[in-house]
Amino acid sequence: MQNRITSWCLAIAVMLLLMPAQAPAAVLDARWEFRLLPGNAQASAHPRASAWRTAQVPGSVHTDLLAHALIPDPYVGAPEASLQWIGLADWEYRATFDVAAATLARPHAELVFEGLDTFAEVELNGQPLLRADNAHRTWIARVEGRLQPRGNTLRIVFRSPITTLLPSVQAMPHKIAGNYPSPYGDEPRDAMVGNFVRKPAYHFGWDWGPRYVTAGVWRPVRLETWGAHRIDDLAVRTDRLDADAALLTAQVTVRHEGAAASALLDVDVRDPEGRIVARAQHNALLQPGEQQIDVPLQIDQPRRWWPAGQGAQDRYTVHASLGRDEDPALRAERRIGLRSIELRRQDDADGGQGFAFVINGREIFAKGANVIPFDAFPARVDTSRLRTILTAARDANMNMLRNWGGGYYEDDAFFDIADELGLLVWQDFMFGGGMQPGYDPAFRQSVVAEARDNVRRLRHHPSIVLWCGNNEEETAWKDWGHGRDLAKADPVFAAKVWQGYVDLFGNDLRRVVAEEALGVPYWSSSPSNDLDTKANDSTRGDKHYWQVWGNPALPVTAYLRETPRFMSEYGLQSWPSQAMVDRIAPRAEQRIDSPVIQAHQKFMAGQGNERLLHYIRLSYGEPRDFAAFLYLGQVMQAEGIQLAALHHRASRPYTMGSLYWQLNDVWPGASWSGLDHDGHWKALHFQARRFFADLAVAALRDDGVTRISLLNDTPTPQRVDWRLRVMALDGREISRRQQAVVLAPGSATEVGRLGDARLLGVEDPARTIAVVELLQDERVVSRQVVSFVEARDQALQADQVKASLQGEGDQLEVVLQARGLVRAAWIDFGLHEVVLEDNLLDLLPGERRVLRARSDRDAATLRAALRVQTLGDILRVHAVR
């Protein structure tokens, strides 16, 4: 009996050796805790934070403190000043975990930290493991021989970036320019540390978000184990691509431990339906260490990946395996899109230079917005929220997003969704403004490692079409006085700082992209002409335009006199909905100068509401109350950005991009966003769906002349009619004109420039409008209403629309019936969540609109809550004299 048991145990042991090992890479299954580090200067004032408490990883110290009710909600009310102690403190995290016997049996092991924010000292089982100083990097430590079956302890101490760096920054005889000085006294205004630390810059505050200098394990920790060798990476380079064939090279990076050995490398490609369309084998002789094995592949009649509106987003799956073992360490997979990318910069006869993205040989007009971080605490952003925001961008007819450089490199989920939706991504490296210490070799070395980590992680995504060095640093140096002021104070140091900038952004990052990014172009800064003379030029490179909204606060019609090659930033502010404001401030405190409202308005140190009022007053007069201020701000923003975006589109091919600032919000408050923090559509986003539509009309009135252009962003010719009607506000038609035209693919066609005298004749401009429409198959696909006076002087009337909710359950419809002209009708259900097919509508006299609606609330509740605001209702006190 004993012999049979011994034989049976031996057989089981042999089977275990022959069976595939457990998954070699898994998120560390651990129990996490945190506390304020004992002995820290903040401990006496915050003793409750010094006890060990459970922590959420990935997460941050702010969210852990909030989970234990040790701090108030950082977004509600005005707690920001009282929470700055968190960024001055040192924090301790620890994890306890066990390791399975099969995992321990594997000869090689690493702990992989995908995100440590930021100055971190890591110990494993009481022994030092690593020291980190860059939140944007992946940190890896070998741990074979250091793990035990039970009770492993991982300890991480996070040092305050402010107290860590402040002594050296204060010791500088002359400071390099920072971003936004703290108004809270936690950091001297003349010695900002944010530029010196590789941490999300927006954590130190921005003009659309709070200052919460957080810390923590903000991305997963993984334990990876393997045998004699493993596949470290799989990249797929496109060597040739056209309608007939795709010639690819699979670049398989293998790590081998021990003496030289041979292994069979299999690579196959599957089409979007999962069918194998290419396969190759390679007998590899593996040498000790890391090596790249190139395997050529060919796909006949490839299905190319296109941006939204230009074709399908087909993707292929490339799979590599080393040997016949099913060990996951010997396998790798990438989902790719086949597309070519070029940043075309052709010189003009007059000395200018174009700036156009060319995908699969086709010039694409870039339509979209800038993306900022989705939350002050990145670990709170889940895939569902990413999908909500990115789907909203696609639904608004956008085809490009710019990932702004003051945040963090997004999770793979962001780019997976962008690939799926056909959203091109302009990806900044994470430098948001001010000036960097590029003169410091250690700083540059850290940035190069950060760049390689992230370019390699993301390079298989077809959506990424540009890597850009930074946001606004070159123009700040050249145009804002940063370079001039430092050169005046210390010309030798200024020259050193600028050379460091050129070394980092002109050479180091350019080299990383050239070596790692599989052909995606590099651009040194936004805005810039890639380090060539002027940084923010309308005739060359990309442009940021802030003379509207920023100083000197020109009227929105100034957008029509600024024609860039590619507009990568411009914007107007607004507040979110009344329901969102109610979540952060009680109604009694909802006035533009209240402390709570000011705390959520970050522009110009809280003076942004005055700037917003300036723009509201220009077109709509004085808001009668705070609710009118909210509504008119959103209408102003939507109508102003529409004016700029249509001007950019009508200027094609001279202008080839229009990305407004900004798509989303980091928290609930005033900002330039079209979507609020929860992803709800503000008025701007509904308007964007119209002004970014592939077929659209641009009727742009300036200085008494209306320029009419017909826009076709589709890849095929379009037969359309355009119609011009001049009518009175009560619906009386004064004149009509209609004409058929064929619009070329990817074109802007001007069809008329009409002066007010020709359009109006003897009619009263305050009581008359022009309606310009684009029709296809007798259906109106785009419309613009042209007014001849500002809304405040227009003879708009109140109570000109009747609204009702019809249907039940999932068959709800909002029906609008207009009596006279209705401008900017905004449908609202108060606190109830309702998804509307459309909103912010202009209705012509007598027009009826039926809009689909979705909600989980019953129809009776929604009928009672339904409200519609219009400019006529809000401005009726401004009826024409």
Tab-separated table of C-alpha atoms in Angstrom, residues 219-385:
chain	number	residue	atom	x	y	z
A	219	ARG	CA	-1.537	51.447	-11.535
A	220	PRO	CA	-1.406	47.672	-10.950
A	221	VAL	CA	1.459	45.689	-9.483
A	222	ARG	CA	2.155	42.384	-11.243
A	223	LEU	CA	4.180	39.308	-10.380
A	224	GLU	CA	5.716	37.816	-13.524
A	225	THR	CA	7.502	34.450	-13.610
A	226	TRP	CA	9.027	32.390	-16.418
A	227	GLY	CA	11.293	29.525	-17.319
A	228	ALA	CA	14.351	29.417	-19.560
A	229	HIS	CA	13.032	32.054	-21.924
A	230	ARG	CA	10.024	34.207	-22.652
A	231	ILE	CA	8.593	36.638	-25.189
A	232	ASP	CA	9.023	40.152	-23.817
A	233	ASP	CA	7.390	42.072	-26.647
A	234	LEU	CA	5.739	41.781	-30.031
A	235	ALA	CA	5.669	44.690	-32.468
A	236	VAL	CA	4.467	44.659	-36.063
A	237	ARG	CA	6.092	47.023	-38.554
A	238	THR	CA	4.364	47.889	-41.826
A	239	ASP	CA	6.930	47.855	-44.638
A	240	ARG	CA	4.503	48.345	-47.520
A	241	LEU	CA	0.769	48.851	-47.679
A	242	ASP	CA	-1.628	49.352	-50.555
A	243	ALA	CA	-4.866	47.842	-51.808
A	244	ASP	CA	-3.054	44.767	-53.166
A	245	ALA	CA	-0.764	43.717	-50.339
A	246	ALA	CA	0.549	44.449	-46.870
A	247	LEU	CA	4.186	43.528	-46.250
A	248	LEU	CA	4.795	43.290	-42.515
A	249	THR	CA	7.622	42.427	-40.181
A	250	ALA	CA	6.802	40.868	-36.829
A	251	GLN	CA	9.476	42.006	-34.374
A	252	VAL	CA	9.547	39.474	-31.550
A	253	THR	CA	11.681	40.355	-28.541
A	254	VAL	CA	12.821	37.241	-26.669
A	255	ARG	CA	14.663	37.050	-23.363
A	256	HIS	CA	16.721	33.915	-22.841
A	257	GLU	CA	18.448	32.776	-19.653
A	258	GLY	CA	21.289	30.264	-19.735
A	259	ALA	CA	23.317	28.705	-22.525
A	260	ALA	CA	22.465	29.129	-26.210
A	261	ALA	CA	19.463	27.082	-27.323
A	262	SER	CA	17.231	26.687	-30.352
A	263	ALA	CA	13.470	27.227	-30.432
A	264	LEU	CA	10.760	27.305	-33.068
A	265	LEU	CA	9.030	30.668	-33.411
A	266	ASP	CA	5.544	30.600	-34.968
A	267	VAL	CA	3.774	33.788	-36.066
A	268	ASP	CA	0.304	33.977	-37.584
A	269	VAL	CA	-2.095	36.737	-38.563
A	270	ARG	CA	-5.861	36.456	-38.276
A	271	ASP	CA	-8.333	38.722	-40.046
A	272	PRO	CA	-11.204	40.485	-38.249
A	273	GLU	CA	-13.302	37.306	-38.489
A	274	GLY	CA	-10.556	35.166	-36.984
A	275	ARG	CA	-9.374	33.448	-40.178
A	276	ILE	CA	-5.630	32.894	-40.590
A	277	VAL	CA	-4.454	35.001	-43.539
A	278	ALA	CA	-0.678	34.800	-43.027
A	279	ARG	CA	1.669	32.422	-41.242
A	280	ALA	CA	5.430	32.027	-40.837
A	281	GLN	CA	7.883	29.890	-38.894
A	282	HIS	CA	11.397	30.725	-37.849
A	283	ASN	CA	14.029	28.477	-36.304
A	284	ALA	CA	15.614	30.775	-33.738
A	285	LEU	CA	19.003	30.286	-32.113
A	286	LEU	CA	18.581	31.999	-28.757
A	287	GLN	CA	21.614	33.614	-27.169
A	288	PRO	CA	21.787	34.606	-23.510
A	289	GLY	CA	20.061	37.927	-22.884
A	290	GLU	CA	17.536	39.886	-24.940
A	291	GLN	CA	17.280	39.609	-28.718
A	292	GLN	CA	14.890	40.695	-31.470
A	293	ILE	CA	13.772	38.189	-34.089
A	294	ASP	CA	12.274	39.621	-37.291
A	295	VAL	CA	9.708	37.510	-39.134
A	296	PRO	CA	8.379	38.714	-42.532
A	297	LEU	CA	4.662	38.331	-43.319
A	298	GLN	CA	2.413	39.155	-46.272
A	299	ILE	CA	-1.340	39.751	-46.398
A	300	ASP	CA	-2.993	39.897	-49.810
A	301	GLN	CA	-5.879	42.334	-50.416
A	302	PRO	CA	-5.548	43.789	-46.910
A	303	ARG	CA	-8.435	45.532	-45.215
A	304	ARG	CA	-7.013	48.862	-44.170
A	305	TRP	CA	-7.880	50.734	-40.983
A	306	TRP	CA	-9.442	54.144	-41.588
A	307	PRO	CA	-10.337	57.053	-39.354
A	308	ALA	CA	-13.996	57.676	-38.617
A	309	GLY	CA	-15.928	58.805	-41.664
A	310	GLN	CA	-13.342	57.543	-44.140
A	311	GLY	CA	-13.892	53.784	-44.060
A	312	ALA	CA	-13.992	50.771	-41.773
A	313	GLN	CA	-11.877	50.221	-38.646
A	314	ASP	CA	-10.851	46.661	-39.514
A	315	ARG	CA	-8.177	45.146	-37.280
A	316	TYR	CA	-6.022	42.038	-37.485
A	317	THR	CA	-4.634	39.882	-34.667
A	318	VAL	CA	-0.970	38.852	-34.755
A	319	HIS	CA	0.031	35.923	-32.549
A	320	ALA	CA	3.550	34.712	-31.771
A	321	SER	CA	4.520	31.555	-29.897
A	322	LEU	CA	7.927	30.188	-28.971
A	323	GLY	CA	7.887	26.398	-29.070
A	324	ARG	CA	4.887	24.116	-28.531
A	325	ASP	CA	4.536	24.736	-24.805
A	326	GLU	CA	1.283	26.454	-23.817
A	327	ASP	CA	3.129	28.529	-21.229
A	328	PRO	CA	1.728	32.086	-21.542
A	329	ALA	CA	5.254	33.455	-21.075
A	330	LEU	CA	6.072	31.969	-24.476
A	331	ARG	CA	3.154	33.611	-26.241
A	332	ALA	CA	2.290	37.161	-27.257
A	333	GLU	CA	-0.571	38.750	-29.145
A	334	ARG	CA	-1.237	42.156	-30.667
A	335	ARG	CA	-4.355	43.567	-32.285
A	336	ILE	CA	-3.294	45.935	-35.027
A	337	GLY	CA	-4.764	48.103	-37.756
A	338	LEU	CA	-3.131	48.318	-41.155
A	339	ARG	CA	-2.680	51.962	-42.074
A	340	SER	CA	0.031	54.261	-43.340
A	341	ILE	CA	0.618	57.659	-41.744
A	342	GLU	CA	2.327	60.804	-42.996
A	343	LEU	CA	2.485	64.322	-41.585
A	344	ARG	CA	2.540	66.280	-44.849
A	345	ARG	CA	4.309	69.641	-44.660
A	346	GLN	CA	4.469	70.971	-48.201
A	347	ASP	CA	5.920	74.429	-48.802
A	348	ASP	CA	3.697	77.110	-50.325
A	349	ALA	CA	4.753	79.539	-53.006
A	350	ASP	CA	4.330	82.398	-50.509
A	351	GLY	CA	6.646	80.884	-47.903
A	352	GLY	CA	4.079	79.105	-45.793
A	353	GLN	CA	3.994	75.392	-45.084
A	354	GLY	CA	1.080	73.002	-44.827
A	355	PHE	CA	0.274	70.730	-41.905
A	356	ALA	CA	-1.945	67.790	-42.827
A	357	PHE	CA	-2.325	64.212	-41.637
A	358	VAL	CA	-2.355	61.716	-44.493
A	359	ILE	CA	-3.822	58.280	-43.761
A	360	ASN	CA	-3.449	55.572	-46.395
A	361	GLY	CA	-2.488	58.258	-48.893
A	362	ARG	CA	-5.594	60.392	-48.215
A	363	GLU	CA	-5.432	63.842	-46.596
A	364	ILE	CA	-7.747	63.956	-43.578
A	365	PHE	CA	-9.256	67.127	-42.147
A	366	ALA	CA	-8.848	66.624	-38.397
A	367	LYS	CA	-12.042	67.400	-36.467
A	368	GLY	CA	-12.086	67.065	-32.726
A	369	ALA	CA	-10.969	68.308	-29.354
A	370	ASN	CA	-8.261	68.195	-26.726
A	371	VAL	CA	-8.474	65.565	-23.979
A	372	ILE	CA	-7.448	66.299	-20.408
A	373	PRO	CA	-7.352	63.759	-17.546
A	374	PHE	CA	-10.761	62.297	-16.758
A	375	ASP	CA	-10.395	62.736	-13.001
A	376	ALA	CA	-8.059	64.328	-10.480
A	377	PHE	CA	-7.290	60.784	-9.291
A	378	PRO	CA	-6.552	58.578	-12.323
A	379	ALA	CA	-7.289	55.214	-10.712
A	380	ARG	CA	-10.971	56.227	-10.428
A	381	VAL	CA	-11.303	56.260	-14.220
A	382	ASP	CA	-12.675	52.924	-15.408
A	383	THR	CA	-13.168	51.572	-18.907
A	384	SER	CA	-16.864	52.414	-18.811
A	385	ARG	CA	-16.158	56.114	-18.384
